[in-house]
Tab-separated table of C-alpha atoms in Angstrom:
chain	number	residue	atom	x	y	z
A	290	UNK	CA	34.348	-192.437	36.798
A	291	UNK	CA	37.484	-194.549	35.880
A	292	UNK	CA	39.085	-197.075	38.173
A	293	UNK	CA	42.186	-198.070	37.546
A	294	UNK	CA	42.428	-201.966	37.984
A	295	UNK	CA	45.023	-204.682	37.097
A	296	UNK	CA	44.739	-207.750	36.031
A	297	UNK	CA	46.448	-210.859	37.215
A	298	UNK	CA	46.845	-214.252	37.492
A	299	UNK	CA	48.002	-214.002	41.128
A	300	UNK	CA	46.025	-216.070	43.396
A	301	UNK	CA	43.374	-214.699	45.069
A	302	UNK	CA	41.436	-216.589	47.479
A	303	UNK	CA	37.820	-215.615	49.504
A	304	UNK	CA	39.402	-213.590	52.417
A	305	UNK	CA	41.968	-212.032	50.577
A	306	UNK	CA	39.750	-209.123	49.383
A	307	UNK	CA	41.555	-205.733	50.694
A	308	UNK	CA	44.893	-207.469	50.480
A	309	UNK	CA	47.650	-206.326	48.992
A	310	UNK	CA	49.252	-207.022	45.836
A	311	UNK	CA	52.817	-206.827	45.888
A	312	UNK	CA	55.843	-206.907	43.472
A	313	UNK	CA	59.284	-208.499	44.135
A	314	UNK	CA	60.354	-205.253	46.264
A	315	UNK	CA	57.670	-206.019	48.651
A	316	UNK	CA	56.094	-202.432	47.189
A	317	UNK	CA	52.622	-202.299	46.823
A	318	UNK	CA	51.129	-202.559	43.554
A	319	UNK	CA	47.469	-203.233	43.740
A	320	UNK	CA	44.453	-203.956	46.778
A	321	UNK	CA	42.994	-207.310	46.229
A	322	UNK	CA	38.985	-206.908	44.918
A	323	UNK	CA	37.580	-209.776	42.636
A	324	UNK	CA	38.240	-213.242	41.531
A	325	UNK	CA	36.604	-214.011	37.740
A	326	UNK	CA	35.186	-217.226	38.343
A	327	UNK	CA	34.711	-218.238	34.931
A	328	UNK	CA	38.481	-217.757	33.838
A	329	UNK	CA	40.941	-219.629	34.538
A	330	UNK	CA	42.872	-217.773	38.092
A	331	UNK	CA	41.594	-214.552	36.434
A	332	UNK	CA	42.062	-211.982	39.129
A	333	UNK	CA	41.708	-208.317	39.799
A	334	UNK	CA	43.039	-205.893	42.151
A	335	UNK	CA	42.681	-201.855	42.467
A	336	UNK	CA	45.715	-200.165	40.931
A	337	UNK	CA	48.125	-198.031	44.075
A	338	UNK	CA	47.393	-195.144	41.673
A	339	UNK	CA	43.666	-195.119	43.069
A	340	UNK	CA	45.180	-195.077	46.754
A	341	UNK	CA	47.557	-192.725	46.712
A	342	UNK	CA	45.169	-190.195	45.327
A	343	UNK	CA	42.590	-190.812	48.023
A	344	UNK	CA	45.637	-190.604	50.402
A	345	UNK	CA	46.794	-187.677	49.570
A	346	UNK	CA	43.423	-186.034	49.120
A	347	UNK	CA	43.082	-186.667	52.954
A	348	UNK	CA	46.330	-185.952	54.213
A	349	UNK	CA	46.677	-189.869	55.433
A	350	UNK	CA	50.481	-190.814	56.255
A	351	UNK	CA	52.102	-193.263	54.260
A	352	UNK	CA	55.007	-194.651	53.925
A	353	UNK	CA	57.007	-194.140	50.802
A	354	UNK	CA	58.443	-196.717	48.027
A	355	UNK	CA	62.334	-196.018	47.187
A	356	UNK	CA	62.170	-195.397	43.490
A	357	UNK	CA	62.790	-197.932	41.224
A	358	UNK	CA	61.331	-200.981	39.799
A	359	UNK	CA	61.818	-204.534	41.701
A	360	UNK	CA	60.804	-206.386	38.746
A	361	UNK	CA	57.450	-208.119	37.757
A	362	UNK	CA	56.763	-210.797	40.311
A	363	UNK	CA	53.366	-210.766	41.560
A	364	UNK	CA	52.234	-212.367	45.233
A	365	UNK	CA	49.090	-212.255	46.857
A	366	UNK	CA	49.987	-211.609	50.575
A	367	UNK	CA	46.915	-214.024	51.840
A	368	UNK	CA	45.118	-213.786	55.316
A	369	UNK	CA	47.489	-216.732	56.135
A	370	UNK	CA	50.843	-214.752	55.647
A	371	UNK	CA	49.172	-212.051	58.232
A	372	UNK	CA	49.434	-215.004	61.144
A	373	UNK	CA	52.656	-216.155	59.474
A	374	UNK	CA	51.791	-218.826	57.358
A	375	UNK	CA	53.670	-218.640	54.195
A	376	UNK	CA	52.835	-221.112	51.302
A	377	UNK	CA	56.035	-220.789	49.213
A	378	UNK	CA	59.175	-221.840	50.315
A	379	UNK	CA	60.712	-219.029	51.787
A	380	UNK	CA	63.454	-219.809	49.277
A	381	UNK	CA	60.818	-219.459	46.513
A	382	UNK	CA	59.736	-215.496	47.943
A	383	UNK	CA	62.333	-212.536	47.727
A	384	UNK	CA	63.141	-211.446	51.463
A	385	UNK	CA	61.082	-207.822	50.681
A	386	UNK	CA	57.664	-210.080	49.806
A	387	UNK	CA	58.490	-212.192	52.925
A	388	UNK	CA	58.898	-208.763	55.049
A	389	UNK	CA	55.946	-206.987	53.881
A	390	UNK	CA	53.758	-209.864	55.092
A	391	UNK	CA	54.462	-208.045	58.199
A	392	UNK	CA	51.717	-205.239	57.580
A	393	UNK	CA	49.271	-207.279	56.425
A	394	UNK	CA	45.428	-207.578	58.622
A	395	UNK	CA	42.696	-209.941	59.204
A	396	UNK	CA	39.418	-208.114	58.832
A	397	UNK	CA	36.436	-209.360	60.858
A	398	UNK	CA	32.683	-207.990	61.066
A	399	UNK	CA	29.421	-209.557	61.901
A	400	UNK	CA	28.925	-210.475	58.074
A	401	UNK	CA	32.523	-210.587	56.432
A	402	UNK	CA	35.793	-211.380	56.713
A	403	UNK	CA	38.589	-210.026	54.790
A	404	UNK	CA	42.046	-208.627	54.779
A	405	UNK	CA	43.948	-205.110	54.976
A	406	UNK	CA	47.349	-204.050	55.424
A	407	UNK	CA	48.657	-200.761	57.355
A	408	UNK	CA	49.994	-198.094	55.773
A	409	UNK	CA	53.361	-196.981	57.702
A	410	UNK	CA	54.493	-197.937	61.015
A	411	UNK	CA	52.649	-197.529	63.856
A	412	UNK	CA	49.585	-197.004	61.795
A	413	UNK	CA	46.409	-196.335	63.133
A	414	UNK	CA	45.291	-196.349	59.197
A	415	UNK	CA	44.099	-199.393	58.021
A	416	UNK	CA	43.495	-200.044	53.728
A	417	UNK	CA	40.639	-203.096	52.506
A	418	UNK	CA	37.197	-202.849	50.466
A	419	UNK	CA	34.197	-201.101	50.957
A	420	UNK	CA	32.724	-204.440	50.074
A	421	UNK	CA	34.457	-206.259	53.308
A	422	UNK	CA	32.819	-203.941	55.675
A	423	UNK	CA	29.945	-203.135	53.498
A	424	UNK	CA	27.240	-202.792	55.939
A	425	UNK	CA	28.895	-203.869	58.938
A	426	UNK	CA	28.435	-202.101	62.466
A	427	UNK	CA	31.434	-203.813	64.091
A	428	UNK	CA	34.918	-203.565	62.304
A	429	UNK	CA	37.873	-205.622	63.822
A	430	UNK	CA	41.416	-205.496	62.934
A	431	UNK	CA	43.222	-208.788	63.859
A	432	UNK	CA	46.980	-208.240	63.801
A	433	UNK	CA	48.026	-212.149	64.964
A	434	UNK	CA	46.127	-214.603	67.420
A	435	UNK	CA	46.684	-212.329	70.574
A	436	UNK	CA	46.321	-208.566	68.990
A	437	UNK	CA	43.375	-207.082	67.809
A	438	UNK	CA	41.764	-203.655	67.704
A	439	UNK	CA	38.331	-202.582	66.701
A	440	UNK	CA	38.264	-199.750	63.828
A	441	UNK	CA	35.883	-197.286	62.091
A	442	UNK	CA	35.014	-196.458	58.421
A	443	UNK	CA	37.726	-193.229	57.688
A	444	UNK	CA	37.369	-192.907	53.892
A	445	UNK	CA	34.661	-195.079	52.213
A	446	UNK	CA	34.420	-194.850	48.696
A	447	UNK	CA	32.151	-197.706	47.483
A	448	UNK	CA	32.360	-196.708	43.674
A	449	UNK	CA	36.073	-197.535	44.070
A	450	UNK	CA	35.738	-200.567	46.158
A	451	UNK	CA	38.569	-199.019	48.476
A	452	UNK	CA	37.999	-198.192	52.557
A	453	UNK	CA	40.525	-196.527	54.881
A	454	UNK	CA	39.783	-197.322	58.568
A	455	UNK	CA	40.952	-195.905	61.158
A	456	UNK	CA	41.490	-198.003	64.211
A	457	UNK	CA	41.257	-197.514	68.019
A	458	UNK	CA	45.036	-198.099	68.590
A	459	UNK	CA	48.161	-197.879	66.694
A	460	UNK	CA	49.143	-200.713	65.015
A	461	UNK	CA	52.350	-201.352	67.259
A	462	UNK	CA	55.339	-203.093	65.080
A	463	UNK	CA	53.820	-203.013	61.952
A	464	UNK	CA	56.067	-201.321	59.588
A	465	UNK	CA	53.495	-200.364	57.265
A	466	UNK	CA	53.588	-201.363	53.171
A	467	UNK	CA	55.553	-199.273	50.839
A	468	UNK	CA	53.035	-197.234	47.879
């Protein structure tokens, strides 16, 4: 089986895994999976293509990209964005990369931690790796320092590396990324 993946020299730390990958529009482009160490910022994330089929297959609710294309810029919206934390210069960052930080998730279990975004607004769905809650019993969704929820495993598909959750209760304010 094929997995569509794309390459890029966006940087991705430990704890960004299940992170999205966004263009200048603030759309999403990729989820956030590997770091080659031996090349130099090397990176890899799981082309939207991959999601939006799994989505789709099981009727999840997302929330849709105006058409277009917002041009070629690449960001990594880290764990630190989620308890915004921005690194560039909010000059540096077009206002749609800057507002998509807004749906982006800490994930915590006993073993792993990670990131995830939601999909539309008010989500109770939840997108990240099979590897960050690979074997985990306990799945929490950290929106900031004072909101969290715990979730469970919705769609797992390990051969993909990509994991829907599904959490306990909506995901108030979060205006979900665009696919």
């Amino acid at each position: 089986q094929t997995t569509w993946a794309i390459q890029t020299n966006a940087p991705i730390s430990p704890g960004n895994s299940g992170g999205p990958l966004v263009d200048a529009g603030g759309r999403l482009v990729g989820i956030n999976t590997f770091i080659m160490l031996e090349g130099q910022n090397v990176n890899g994330s799981i082309h939207v293509r991959e999601l939006l089929t799994v989505l789709q297959q099981n009727d999840i609710p997302y929330r849709k990209a105006a058409p277009g294309f917002a041009g070629v810029l690449l960001v990594v919206l880290a764990v630190a964005a989620a308890l915004g934390v921005c690194a560039l210069a909010a000059s540096d960052v077009p206002k749609a990369v800057l507002n998509a930080r807004e749906s982006v998730v800490r994930i915590m279990t006993e073993g792993a931690m990670g990131s995830g975004f939601a999909l539309s607004e008010n989500s109770v769905y939840v997108v990240t790796n099979h590897h960050v809650i690979e074997g985990a019993e306990t799945i929490e969704v950290i929106v900031d320092d004072t909101r969290w929820t715990t979730a469970r495993v919705y769609v797992d598909l390990p051969g993909k590396d990509i994991c829907i959750l599904k959490t306990d209760k909506p995901l108030r304010g979060m205006p979900g990324l665009p696919l």
